[in-house]
Structures are given as structure tokens and as C-alpha cells.
């Protein structure tokens, strides 16, 4: 079970693969539908969760680094099942809706989006999103998926490839169109 610790600055941490960390005192929502577990303990080695549950039932390994996080919450990782990496959410991403290409060319916006992918990945993780699904975009989305797979601070990324449509807006045309 992949969990996100929304209360820790793990987005900046680089844990050693063999380091064991014990996080205790939080309220745990495990995603199974069971009631929240008060005063939970989480045992993590590297980037794997070894144990999670009530303090009375989780064995704490000797020599583990300990973190008391009383008053905080631990939840399952979130999934954003509808993203488009070729859109930044900014004003310049959709010239077919608001045409600002005279201010910022569409090709420049796409290049900016590609350059910021590592930041975008980290932003997802820091928001608790551990997996995303790009439901349609240019063929370079497959490189986004591969980059995420090879980047430590990235969510899992699934991509669908180009959008299938009977209409392709002229203002969105590039050498690698999204539609």
C-alpha cells in the first residue's frame, strides 16, 4: 500500500535505500474503509512501507530513525486520473480558447512546459498525488512517462497518446499535435 505523508517535507528528502524510519503518533487512514487508526506507527525502509498500524501491533526495529508526528495525518496516495501534460493551466496553453500567441508563442509555452516537468512531478508528490493519467496529448507524452519512471521524485505516469477527434484546432497545430 503506497502511502503519502502529507505532513512531512519528504518531497525534498533523499532517503538512503537501506535507512529505516519510524513515523509515530499520526492518525492513519489506510484506504481500506476501516476507521482511522489513532496513534499509528509507520515503518519505512528506503522507499518501501514495511508496516503500518496501531502502535501496540507494529514492531519498531532497533536503530531506526524516529519521528514523532502526533496530531498529523497519513493518507493513501491520491490519483489524478485526468491530466494533459501539454497544458500548463496557464493563460498561454489554449490559444484555441484565448489566443495570446502574440504575447507568448504556443511553441514557447510547450517548451516551457517540457522544461518544468521535474518541478511538475515534485509538485504532484508534494500535493499527495502519487499517480497521474494523461488522457490525451502529443506523442512526446510517452517521453514524459519515461522521464517520470526514471525520476525519483515523480508520480507514476500513464499516458494515452494523442486525442482522437473529428476536429483539430488550427491554433493548436504543431509538429507533434495533441489532437
Coordinates of N, CA and C in Angstrom, one line a residue:
X1 N 0.9 -1.2 0.0 CA 0.0 0.0 0.0 C 0.9 1.2 0.0
X2 N 0.8 2.0 -1.0 CA 1.6 3.2 -1.1 C 0.9 4.3 -0.4
X3 N 1.6 4.9 0.6 CA 1.0 6.0 1.4 C 1.8 7.3 1.1
X4 N 1.1 8.4 1.3 CA 1.7 9.7 1.2 C 1.7 10.3 2.6
X5 N 2.8 10.8 3.0 CA 2.8 11.5 4.3 C 2.7 13.0 4.0
X6 N 1.5 13.5 4.0 CA 1.3 14.9 3.6 C 1.9 15.9 4.6
X7 N 2.3 15.5 5.8 CA 2.7 16.4 6.8 C 4.2 16.5 6.8
X8 N 5.0 15.7 6.0 CA 6.4 15.7 6.1 C 7.0 16.4 4.8
X9 N 8.1 17.0 4.9 CA 8.8 17.6 3.8 C 9.6 16.5 3.0
X10 N 8.9 15.4 2.7 CA 9.6 14.3 2.0 C 9.9 14.6 0.6
X11 N 9.2 15.6 0.1 CA 9.5 16.0 -1.3 C 10.9 16.4 -1.5
X12 N 11.6 16.9 -0.5 CA 12.9 17.4 -0.6 C 13.9 16.4 -0.1
X13 N 13.5 15.3 0.6 CA 14.4 14.4 1.2 C 14.9 13.4 0.2
X14 N 16.1 12.9 0.5 CA 16.7 11.9 -0.4 C 17.1 10.7 0.6
X15 N 16.1 9.9 1.0 CA 16.5 8.8 1.9 C 17.4 7.8 1.3
X16 N 18.2 7.2 2.1 CA 19.1 6.1 1.7 C 18.2 4.9 1.5
X17 N 18.6 4.0 0.6 CA 17.7 2.9 0.3 C 17.6 1.9 1.4
X18 N 18.6 1.9 2.3 CA 18.6 0.9 3.4 C 18.2 1.6 4.7
X19 N 18.0 2.9 4.8 CA 17.6 3.6 6.0 C 16.2 3.2 6.4
X20 N 16.0 3.0 7.7 CA 14.7 2.6 8.3 C 14.2 3.8 9.1
X21 N 13.0 4.3 8.9 CA 12.4 5.4 9.6 C 11.1 4.9 10.2
X22 N 10.9 5.3 11.4 CA 9.6 5.0 12.1 C 8.9 6.3 12.3
X23 N 7.7 6.4 11.8 CA 6.9 7.6 12.0 C 5.7 7.2 12.9
X24 N 5.6 7.9 14.0 CA 4.6 7.5 15.0 C 3.8 8.7 15.5
X25 N 2.6 8.3 16.0 CA 1.7 9.3 16.6 C 0.6 9.9 15.7
X26 N 0.7 9.7 14.4 CA -0.3 10.2 13.5 C -1.6 9.4 13.5
X27 N -2.6 10.0 12.9 CA -3.8 9.3 12.6 C -3.7 8.7 11.2
X28 N -3.9 7.4 11.1 CA -3.7 6.7 9.8 C -5.1 6.4 9.2
X29 N -5.2 6.8 7.9 CA -6.4 6.4 7.1 C -5.7 5.5 6.1
X30 N -6.0 4.2 6.1 CA -5.3 3.2 5.3 C -6.0 2.9 3.9
X31 N -7.1 3.5 3.7 CA -7.7 3.4 2.3 C -8.6 2.1 2.2
X32 N -8.7 1.3 3.2 CA -9.5 0.1 3.1 C -11.0 0.3 3.5
X33 N -11.3 1.5 4.0 CA -12.6 1.7 4.5 C -12.7 1.5 6.0
X34 N -11.6 1.0 6.6 CA -11.6 0.8 8.1 C -11.6 2.2 8.8
X35 N -12.0 2.2 10.0 CA -11.9 3.5 10.8 C -10.5 4.0 10.9
X36 N -10.3 5.3 11.0 CA -8.9 5.9 11.2 C -8.3 5.2 12.4
X37 N -7.0 5.0 12.3 CA -6.2 4.5 13.4 C -5.5 5.6 14.1
X38 N -5.9 5.8 15.4 CA -5.2 6.8 16.2 C -3.9 6.3 16.6
X39 N -2.9 7.2 16.9 CA -1.6 6.9 17.4 C -1.0 5.8 16.6
X40 N -1.0 5.9 15.3 CA -0.4 4.9 14.4 C 1.1 5.0 14.3
X41 N 1.6 3.8 13.9 CA 3.1 3.7 13.6 C 3.3 3.3 12.2
X42 N 4.2 3.9 11.5 CA 4.6 3.5 10.1 C 6.0 3.2 10.1
X43 N 6.4 2.1 9.6 CA 7.8 1.7 9.5 C 8.2 1.7 8.0
X44 N 9.2 2.5 7.6 CA 9.6 2.7 6.2 C 11.1 2.3 6.1
X45 N 11.4 1.5 5.1 CA 12.8 1.3 4.8 C 13.0 1.7 3.4
X46 N 13.9 2.7 3.2 CA 14.1 3.3 1.9 C 12.8 4.0 1.4
X47 N 12.3 3.5 0.3 CA 11.0 4.0 -0.2 C 9.9 3.0 -0.1
X48 N 10.0 2.0 0.8 CA 9.0 0.9 1.0 C 8.4 1.0 2.4
X49 N 7.1 0.8 2.5 CA 6.5 0.7 3.8 C 6.5 -0.7 4.2
X50 N 7.1 -1.0 5.4 CA 7.2 -2.3 5.9 C 6.0 -2.7 6.8
X51 N 5.5 -1.7 7.5 CA 4.5 -2.0 8.5 C 3.7 -0.7 8.7
X52 N 2.4 -0.8 9.0 CA 1.6 0.3 9.3 C 0.4 -0.1 10.2
X53 N 0.1 0.6 11.3 CA -1.0 0.2 12.1 C -0.9 0.8 13.5
X54 N -1.7 0.3 14.4 CA -1.7 0.8 15.8 C -0.4 0.6 16.4
X55 N 0.1 1.5 17.3 CA 1.4 1.4 18.0 C 1.5 0.0 18.7
X56 N 0.4 -0.5 19.3 CA 0.5 -1.7 20.0 C 0.8 -3.0 19.1
X57 N 0.5 -2.9 17.8 CA 0.7 -4.0 16.9 C 1.9 -3.9 16.0
X58 N 2.6 -2.8 15.9 CA 3.7 -2.6 15.0 C 5.0 -2.7 15.7
X59 N 5.8 -3.6 15.3 CA 7.1 -3.8 15.9 C 8.1 -2.7 15.4
X60 N 8.7 -2.0 16.3 CA 9.7 -1.0 15.9 C 11.1 -1.5 15.8
X61 N 11.7 -1.5 14.7 CA 13.1 -2.1 14.6 C 14.1 -1.3 15.4
X62 N 15.0 -2.0 16.0 CA 16.1 -1.2 16.8 C 16.9 -0.4 15.8
X63 N 17.3 0.8 16.3 CA 18.2 1.6 15.5 C 17.5 2.4 14.4
X64 N 16.2 2.3 14.3 CA 15.5 3.1 13.3 C 15.5 4.6 13.7
X65 N 15.5 5.4 12.7 CA 15.3 6.9 12.9 C 13.9 7.1 13.3
X66 N 13.6 7.8 14.3 CA 12.2 8.0 14.8 C 11.7 9.4 14.6
X67 N 10.5 9.5 14.2 CA 9.9 10.8 14.0 C 8.5 10.8 14.7
X68 N 8.3 11.7 15.7 CA 7.0 11.8 16.4 C 6.2 12.9 15.6
X69 N 5.1 12.5 15.1 CA 4.2 13.4 14.3 C 2.8 13.4 14.9
X70 N 2.7 13.4 16.2 CA 1.4 13.5 16.8 C 0.6 14.7 16.3
X71 N -0.6 14.4 16.1 CA -1.5 15.5 15.6 C -1.6 15.6 14.0
X72 N -0.8 14.8 13.4 CA -0.7 14.8 11.9 C -1.5 13.6 11.4
X73 N -1.7 13.6 10.0 CA -2.5 12.6 9.4 C -1.6 11.9 8.3
X74 N -1.9 10.6 8.1 CA -1.3 9.8 7.0 C -2.4 9.3 6.2
X75 N -2.4 9.5 4.8 CA -3.4 9.0 4.0 C -2.9 8.3 2.8
X76 N -3.7 7.5 2.1 CA -3.2 6.8 0.8 C -2.9 7.9 -0.2
X77 N -1.9 7.5 -1.1 CA -1.6 8.4 -2.2 C -2.8 8.7 -3.1
X78 N -2.9 9.9 -3.6 CA -4.0 10.3 -4.5 C -3.7 10.1 -5.9
X79 N -4.7 9.8 -6.7 CA -4.5 9.6 -8.2 C -5.3 10.7 -8.9
X80 N -4.6 11.4 -9.8 CA -5.3 12.4 -10.7 C -5.4 11.7 -12.0
X81 N -6.7 11.3 -12.3 CA -6.9 10.5 -13.5 C -7.3 11.3 -14.7
X82 N -7.1 12.6 -14.7 CA -7.4 13.4 -15.9 C -6.4 14.6 -15.9
X83 N -5.3 14.4 -16.6 CA -4.4 15.5 -16.8 C -4.0 15.5 -18.3
X84 N -3.5 16.7 -18.7 CA -2.9 16.9 -20.0 C -1.6 17.6 -19.8
X85 N -0.5 16.9 -20.0 CA 0.8 17.5 -19.8 C 1.1 18.6 -20.8
X86 N 0.5 18.6 -22.0 CA 0.7 19.6 -22.9 C 0.0 20.9 -22.6
X87 N -0.7 20.9 -21.5 CA -1.4 22.1 -21.0 C -0.9 22.4 -19.6
X88 N -0.4 23.7 -19.4 CA 0.1 24.1 -18.1 C -0.9 24.6 -17.1
X89 N -2.1 24.9 -17.6 CA -3.1 25.5 -16.8 C -3.0 27.0 -16.8
X90 N -2.0 27.5 -17.6 CA -1.8 28.9 -17.7 C -2.6 29.5 -18.8
X91 N -2.5 30.8 -19.0 CA -3.2 31.6 -20.0 C -2.8 31.2 -21.4
X92 N -1.5 30.8 -21.6 CA -1.0 30.7 -22.9 C -1.1 29.2 -23.5
X93 N -1.7 28.3 -22.7 CA -1.8 26.9 -23.1 C -2.8 26.6 -24.1
X94 N -3.9 27.4 -24.2 CA -5.0 27.1 -25.1 C -5.3 28.3 -26.0
X95 N -4.4 28.4 -27.0 CA -4.7 29.5 -28.0 C -6.0 29.4 -28.8
X96 N -6.6 28.1 -28.7 CA -7.9 27.9 -29.4 C -9.0 28.5 -28.5
X97 N -8.7 28.8 -27.3 CA -9.7 29.4 -26.4 C -9.4 30.9 -26.1
X98 N -8.2 31.2 -25.7 CA -7.7 32.6 -25.5 C -6.4 32.7 -26.3
X99 N -6.5 33.4 -27.4 CA -5.3 33.4 -28.3 C -4.4 34.5 -27.9
X100 N -3.3 34.2 -27.2 CA -2.3 35.1 -26.7 C -1.0 34.8 -27.4
X101 N -1.0 34.2 -28.5 CA 0.2 33.8 -29.2 C 1.1 35.0 -29.6
X102 N 0.5 36.2 -29.7 CA 1.4 37.4 -30.0 C 2.2 37.8 -28.8
X103 N 1.7 37.5 -27.6 CA 2.4 37.7 -26.4 C 3.4 36.6 -26.0
X104 N 2.9 35.4 -26.2 CA 3.8 34.2 -25.9 C 3.5 33.2 -26.9
X105 N 4.4 32.9 -27.9 CA 4.1 31.9 -28.9 C 3.8 30.5 -28.3
X106 N 2.9 29.8 -28.9 CA 2.5 28.5 -28.4 C 3.6 27.5 -28.3
X107 N 4.5 27.6 -29.3 CA 5.7 26.7 -29.2 C 6.6 27.0 -28.0
X108 N 6.7 28.3 -27.6 CA 7.4 28.7 -26.5 C 6.8 28.2 -25.2
X109 N 5.4 28.2 -25.1 CA 4.7 27.7 -24.0 C 5.0 26.2 -23.8
X110 N 4.9 25.4 -24.9 CA 5.2 24.0 -24.9 C 6.6 23.7 -24.4
X111 N 7.6 24.5 -24.9 CA 8.9 24.3 -24.4 C 9.1 24.6 -22.9
X112 N 8.4 25.6 -22.5 CA 8.4 25.9 -21.0 C 7.8 24.8 -20.2
X113 N 6.7 24.2 -20.7 CA 6.1 23.1 -20.0 C 7.0 21.9 -19.9
X114 N 7.7 21.6 -21.0 CA 8.7 20.5 -21.0 C 9.8 20.7 -20.1
X115 N 10.3 21.9 -20.0 CA 11.5 22.2 -19.1 C 11.1 22.1 -17.7
X116 N 9.8 22.4 -17.3 CA 9.4 22.4 -16.0 C 8.8 21.0 -15.5
X117 N 8.9 20.0 -16.3 CA 8.4 18.7 -15.9 C 8.9 18.2 -14.6
X118 N 10.2 18.3 -14.3 CA 10.7 17.8 -13.0 C 10.0 18.6 -11.8
X119 N 9.8 19.9 -12.0 CA 9.1 20.6 -11.0 C 7.6 20.2 -10.9
X120 N 7.0 20.0 -12.0 CA 5.6 19.5 -12.1 C 5.5 18.2 -11.3
X121 N 6.4 17.2 -11.6 CA 6.4 16.0 -10.9 C 6.5 16.1 -9.4
X122 N 7.4 17.0 -8.9 CA 7.6 17.2 -7.5 C 6.3 17.8 -6.9
X123 N 5.7 18.8 -7.7 CA 4.5 19.4 -7.2 C 3.4 18.4 -7.0
X124 N 3.3 17.5 -7.9 CA 2.3 16.4 -7.7 C 2.5 15.7 -6.3
X125 N 3.8 15.2 -6.1 CA 4.1 14.5 -4.9 C 3.8 15.3 -3.7
X126 N 4.2 16.6 -3.7 CA 4.0 17.4 -2.5 C 2.6 17.7 -2.3
X127 N 1.7 17.5 -3.2 CA 0.3 17.6 -3.1 C -0.4 16.3 -2.7
X128 N 0.4 15.2 -2.6 CA -0.2 13.9 -2.2 C -0.6 13.1 -3.4
X129 N -0.3 13.6 -4.6 CA -0.7 12.8 -5.8 C 0.5 11.9 -6.2
X130 N 0.3 10.6 -6.1 CA 1.3 9.6 -6.4 C 1.2 9.0 -7.8
X131 N 0.1 9.2 -8.5 CA -0.1 8.7 -9.8 C -1.0 9.6 -10.6
X132 N -0.7 9.8 -11.9 CA -1.5 10.6 -12.8 C -1.7 9.9 -14.1
X133 N -2.8 10.2 -14.8 CA -3.1 9.6 -16.1 C -3.3 10.8 -17.1
X134 N -2.5 10.8 -18.1 CA -2.7 11.8 -19.1 C -3.6 11.2 -20.2
X135 N -4.8 11.8 -20.3 CA -5.8 11.2 -21.1 C -5.8 11.6 -22.6
X136 N -4.8 12.3 -23.0 CA -4.6 12.7 -24.4 C -3.7 13.8 -24.6
X137 N -2.8 13.6 -25.5 CA -1.8 14.7 -25.8 C -0.8 14.2 -26.9
X138 N 0.2 15.0 -27.1 CA 1.1 14.7 -28.2 C 1.9 13.5 -27.9
X139 N 2.6 13.0 -29.0 CA 3.4 11.8 -28.8 C 4.5 12.0 -27.8
X140 N 5.0 13.2 -27.6 CA 6.1 13.4 -26.6 C 5.6 13.1 -25.2
X141 N 4.3 12.8 -25.0 CA 3.8 12.4 -23.7 C 4.5 11.1 -23.3
X142 N 4.8 10.2 -24.3 CA 5.4 9.0 -23.9 C 6.8 9.2 -23.3
X143 N 7.5 10.3 -23.8 CA 8.8 10.7 -23.1 C 8.5 11.2 -21.7
X144 N 7.4 11.9 -21.5 CA 7.0 12.3 -20.1 C 6.9 11.1 -19.2
X145 N 6.2 10.1 -19.7 CA 6.0 8.9 -18.9 C 7.4 8.2 -18.6
X146 N 8.3 8.2 -19.6 CA 9.6 7.6 -19.4 C 10.4 8.4 -18.4
X147 N 10.3 9.7 -18.6 CA 11.1 10.6 -17.6 C 10.6 10.4 -16.2
X148 N 9.3 10.3 -16.0 CA 8.7 10.1 -14.7 C 9.2 8.8 -14.1
X149 N 9.2 7.8 -14.9 CA 9.7 6.4 -14.5 C 11.2 6.5 -14.0
X150 N 12.0 7.3 -14.7 CA 13.4 7.4 -14.4 C 13.7 8.5 -13.4
X151 N 12.7 9.2 -12.8 CA 12.9 10.3 -11.9 C 12.5 9.9 -10.5
X152 N 13.3 10.0 -9.5 CA 13.0 9.6 -8.2 C 11.8 10.4 -7.6
X153 N 11.8 11.7 -7.8 CA 10.7 12.5 -7.3 C 9.6 12.7 -8.4
X154 N 8.9 11.7 -8.7 CA 7.8 11.8 -9.7 C 6.7 10.8 -9.4
X155 N 5.5 11.2 -9.7 CA 4.4 10.2 -9.6 C 4.5 9.1 -10.7
X156 N 3.8 8.1 -10.5 CA 3.6 7.1 -11.6 C 2.8 7.8 -12.7
X157 N 3.2 7.7 -13.9 CA 2.5 8.4 -15.0 C 2.1 7.4 -16.1
X158 N 0.8 7.4 -16.4 CA 0.3 6.6 -17.5 C -0.2 7.6 -18.6
X159 N 0.0 7.3 -19.9 CA -0.4 8.2 -20.9 C -1.2 7.5 -22.0
X160 N -2.1 8.2 -22.6 CA -3.0 7.6 -23.6 C -2.5 7.8 -25.1
X161 N -1.6 8.8 -25.3 CA -1.3 9.2 -26.6 C -2.2 10.3 -27.1
X162 N -2.1 10.6 -28.4 CA -2.9 11.7 -28.9 C -4.4 11.6 -28.8
X163 N -5.1 12.7 -28.6 CA -6.5 12.7 -28.5 C -7.1 12.3 -29.9
X164 N -8.2 11.6 -29.9 CA -8.8 11.2 -31.1 C -10.1 12.1 -31.3
X165 N -10.1 12.8 -32.4 CA -11.2 13.8 -32.6 C -11.5 14.0 -34.0
X166 N -12.7 14.4 -34.3 CA -13.0 14.8 -35.7 C -12.7 16.2 -36.0
X167 N -12.2 16.9 -35.0 CA -11.8 18.3 -35.2 C -10.4 18.6 -34.6
X168 N -9.5 19.2 -35.3 CA -8.2 19.5 -34.8 C -8.0 21.1 -34.9
X169 N -8.1 21.8 -33.8 CA -8.0 23.3 -33.9 C -6.7 23.7 -34.6
X170 N -6.8 24.5 -35.6 CA -5.6 25.0 -36.3 C -4.6 25.7 -35.3
X171 N -5.1 26.4 -34.3 CA -4.3 27.2 -33.4 C -3.5 26.3 -32.5
X172 N -3.8 25.0 -32.4 CA -3.1 24.0 -31.6 C -2.1 23.2 -32.4
X173 N -2.0 23.4 -33.7 CA -1.2 22.6 -34.6 C 0.3 22.8 -34.3
X174 N 1.0 21.8 -34.2 CA 2.5 21.8 -34.0 C 3.1 20.6 -34.8
X175 N 4.4 20.4 -34.8 CA 5.0 19.3 -35.4 C 4.5 18.0 -34.8
X176 N 4.1 18.0 -33.5 CA 3.6 16.9 -32.7 C 2.3 17.2 -32.1
X177 N 1.2 17.2 -32.9 CA -0.1 17.7 -32.4 C -0.7 16.8 -31.3
X178 N -1.4 17.5 -30.4 CA -2.1 16.8 -29.3 C -3.3 16.1 -29.8
X179 N -3.9 16.6 -30.9 CA -5.2 16.0 -31.4 C -5.0 15.4 -32.8

